[in-house]
GROMACS .gro file of C-alpha atoms in nm:
model
  129
    1MET     CA    1  26.860   5.811 -11.514
    2LYS     CA    2  27.070   5.495 -11.525
    3GLU     CA    3  26.921   5.196 -11.348
    4THR     CA    4  27.197   4.977 -11.203
    5LEU     CA    5  27.018   4.643 -11.190
    6TYR     CA    6  26.909   4.646 -11.556
    7SER     CA    7  27.266   4.573 -11.664
    8VAL     CA    8  27.305   4.281 -11.419
    9ASP     CA    9  27.204   3.932 -11.529
   10SER     CA   10  26.886   3.809 -11.355
   11ALA     CA   11  27.055   3.480 -11.258
   12VAL     CA   12  27.320   3.673 -11.063
   13ILE     CA   13  27.049   3.871 -10.882
   14ALA     CA   14  26.858   3.550 -10.799
   15VAL     CA   15  27.170   3.379 -10.662
   16ALA     CA   16  27.262   3.687 -10.456
   17LEU     CA   17  26.911   3.700 -10.309
   18LEU     CA   18  26.915   3.327 -10.234
   19VAL     CA   19  27.252   3.346 -10.057
   20SER     CA   20  27.154   3.655  -9.857
   21MET     CA   21  26.825   3.494  -9.750
   22GLY     CA   22  27.013   3.181  -9.642
   23VAL     CA   23  27.255   3.388  -9.433
   24VAL     CA   24  26.971   3.581  -9.269
   25ILE     CA   25  26.774   3.262  -9.198
   26GLU     CA   26  27.078   3.099  -9.039
   27PHE     CA   27  27.147   3.411  -8.833
   28GLY     CA   28  26.784   3.421  -8.714
   29TYR     CA   29  26.791   3.049  -8.633
   30ARG     CA   30  27.098   3.087  -8.414
   31ILE     CA   31  26.947   3.384  -8.231
   32GLY     CA   32  26.624   3.187  -8.185
   33VAL     CA   33  26.807   2.886  -8.041
   34ASN     CA   34  26.988   3.107  -7.790
   35ARG     CA   35  26.670   3.285  -7.684
   36SER     CA   36  26.452   2.974  -7.674
   37ARG     CA   37  26.636   2.851  -7.368
   38VAL     CA   38  26.506   3.144  -7.166
   39ALA     CA   39  26.161   3.172  -7.329
   40ASN     CA   40  25.856   3.066  -7.133
   41GLU     CA   41  25.520   2.943  -7.262
   42ALA     CA   42  25.358   3.288  -7.254
   43SER     CA   43  25.619   3.444  -7.480
   44ARG     CA   44  25.592   3.152  -7.724
   45ALA     CA   45  25.216   3.206  -7.742
   46HIS     CA   46  25.272   3.573  -7.826
   47VAL     CA   47  25.520   3.480  -8.099
   48ASN     CA   48  25.274   3.230  -8.248
   49THR     CA   49  24.997   3.490  -8.242
   50MET     CA   50  25.218   3.746  -8.416
   51ALA     CA   51  25.324   3.490  -8.679
   52ALA     CA   52  24.961   3.402  -8.752
   53ALA     CA   53  24.867   3.770  -8.779
   54LEU     CA   54  25.156   3.840  -9.015
   55LEU     CA   55  25.063   3.544  -9.233
   56GLY     CA   56  24.705   3.671  -9.248
   57ILE     CA   57  24.820   4.018  -9.354
   58LEU     CA   58  25.053   3.863  -9.613
   59ALA     CA   59  24.765   3.658  -9.754
   60LEU     CA   60  24.546   3.970  -9.784
   61LEU     CA   61  24.825   4.168  -9.947
   62LEU     CA   62  24.894   3.890 -10.194
   63GLY     CA   63  24.525   3.853 -10.276
   64PHE     CA   64  24.475   4.226 -10.337
   65THR     CA   65  24.794   4.249 -10.543
   66LEU     CA   66  24.696   3.961 -10.770
   67SER     CA   67  24.344   4.098 -10.807
   68LEU     CA   68  24.470   4.441 -10.914
   69ALA     CA   69  24.726   4.289 -11.150
   70LEU     CA   70  24.458   4.074 -11.313
   71GLN     CA   71  24.228   4.374 -11.360
   72ARG     CA   72  24.508   4.574 -11.517
   73PHE     CA   73  24.602   4.287 -11.749
   74ASP     CA   74  24.240   4.250 -11.859
   75SER     CA   75  24.209   4.625 -11.921
   76ARG     CA   76  24.525   4.633 -12.131
   77SER     CA   77  24.416   4.327 -12.330
   78GLU     CA   78  24.077   4.484 -12.395
   79ALA     CA   79  24.242   4.811 -12.505
   80VAL     CA   80  24.465   4.625 -12.753
   81VAL     CA   81  24.167   4.439 -12.899
   82ASP     CA   82  23.962   4.760 -12.925
   83GLU     CA   83  24.246   4.941 -13.102
   84SER     CA   84  24.303   4.657 -13.346
   85ASN     CA   85  23.931   4.647 -13.425
   86ALA     CA   86  23.932   5.023 -13.482
   87ILE     CA   87  24.230   4.998 -13.717
   88GLY     CA   88  24.063   4.716 -13.910
   89THR     CA   89  23.738   4.910 -13.938
   90ALA     CA   90  23.919   5.222 -14.057
   91TYR     CA   91  24.108   5.014 -14.315
   92LEU     CA   92  23.785   4.865 -14.448
   93ARG     CA   93  23.613   5.204 -14.457
   94ALA     CA   94  23.909   5.350 -14.644
   95GLN     CA   95  23.793   5.143 -14.944
   96MET     CA   96  23.491   5.371 -14.971
   97LEU     CA   97  23.706   5.683 -15.015
   98PRO     CA   98  23.764   5.834 -15.359
   99GLU     CA   99  24.040   5.668 -15.559
  100SER     CA  100  24.262   5.976 -15.528
  101VAL     CA  101  24.308   5.936 -15.150
  102ARG     CA  102  24.223   5.567 -15.099
  103GLU     CA  103  24.571   5.417 -15.147
  104HIS     CA  104  24.742   5.693 -14.952
  105THR     CA  105  24.505   5.643 -14.658
  106ARG     CA  106  24.552   5.265 -14.661
  107LYS     CA  107  24.930   5.311 -14.674
  108LEU     CA  108  24.914   5.545 -14.373
  109LEU     CA  109  24.708   5.289 -14.180
  110ARG     CA  110  24.960   5.013 -14.264
  111ASP     CA  111  25.247   5.238 -14.150
  112TYR     CA  112  25.061   5.319 -13.828
  113THR     CA  113  25.003   4.949 -13.763
  114ASP     CA  114  25.371   4.872 -13.818
  115GLN     CA  115  25.470   5.147 -13.575
  116ARG     CA  116  25.226   5.024 -13.311
  117VAL     CA  117  25.368   4.672 -13.339
  118ARG     CA  118  25.722   4.809 -13.302
  119ALA     CA  119  25.616   5.021 -13.003
  120GLY     CA  120  25.479   4.711 -12.832
  121ALA     CA  121  25.812   4.532 -12.872
  122VAL     CA  122  26.014   4.788 -12.674
  123THR     CA  123  26.255   4.627 -12.429
  124THR     CA  124  26.328   4.744 -12.076
  125VAL     CA  125  26.696   4.789 -12.156
  126ASP     CA  126  26.789   5.154 -12.199
  127GLU     CA  127  27.009   5.147 -12.508
  128ALA     CA  128  27.065   5.523 -12.507
  129ALA     CA  129  27.268   5.514 -12.185
   0.00000   0.00000   0.00000
C-alpha cells in the first residue's frame, strides 16, 4: 500500500497545515463577530462553559497520551538493554565451548548483532514502491 504523505516534504505539510489553520481561524472569527452582535449574556456563559470543558478534556487526553507514550518508550528501551545484555552474555559464554565450534558461534553472534543494528536503522520510506 502506497502512503501518499511519505513522499511529500514535511516542510510543505507544515506550511499547508499552517495556512489552512489560519484560513479556518479567520473564517471562525468573522462568523463570531457577526453572531456576537445578537448574542446575550446567557449564551456567552454557555460558550465559556463549553470552552472550559473542552480544554479540560484536551488536558486529560494530552496527559494520558504522554503517559502511555512514556511507558512504551521505557519498555522499548528496557527490551533493547535486555537483548544487548543477552547477546553479550552469550558471546562470553561462547568462549567456554570446544575450540571446534567456538569461532563459528562467535561469528554467528557477531553477524546477528550486525543484523539487529541494521534492522534498527530502517527508515519509514518505502523504497520498494
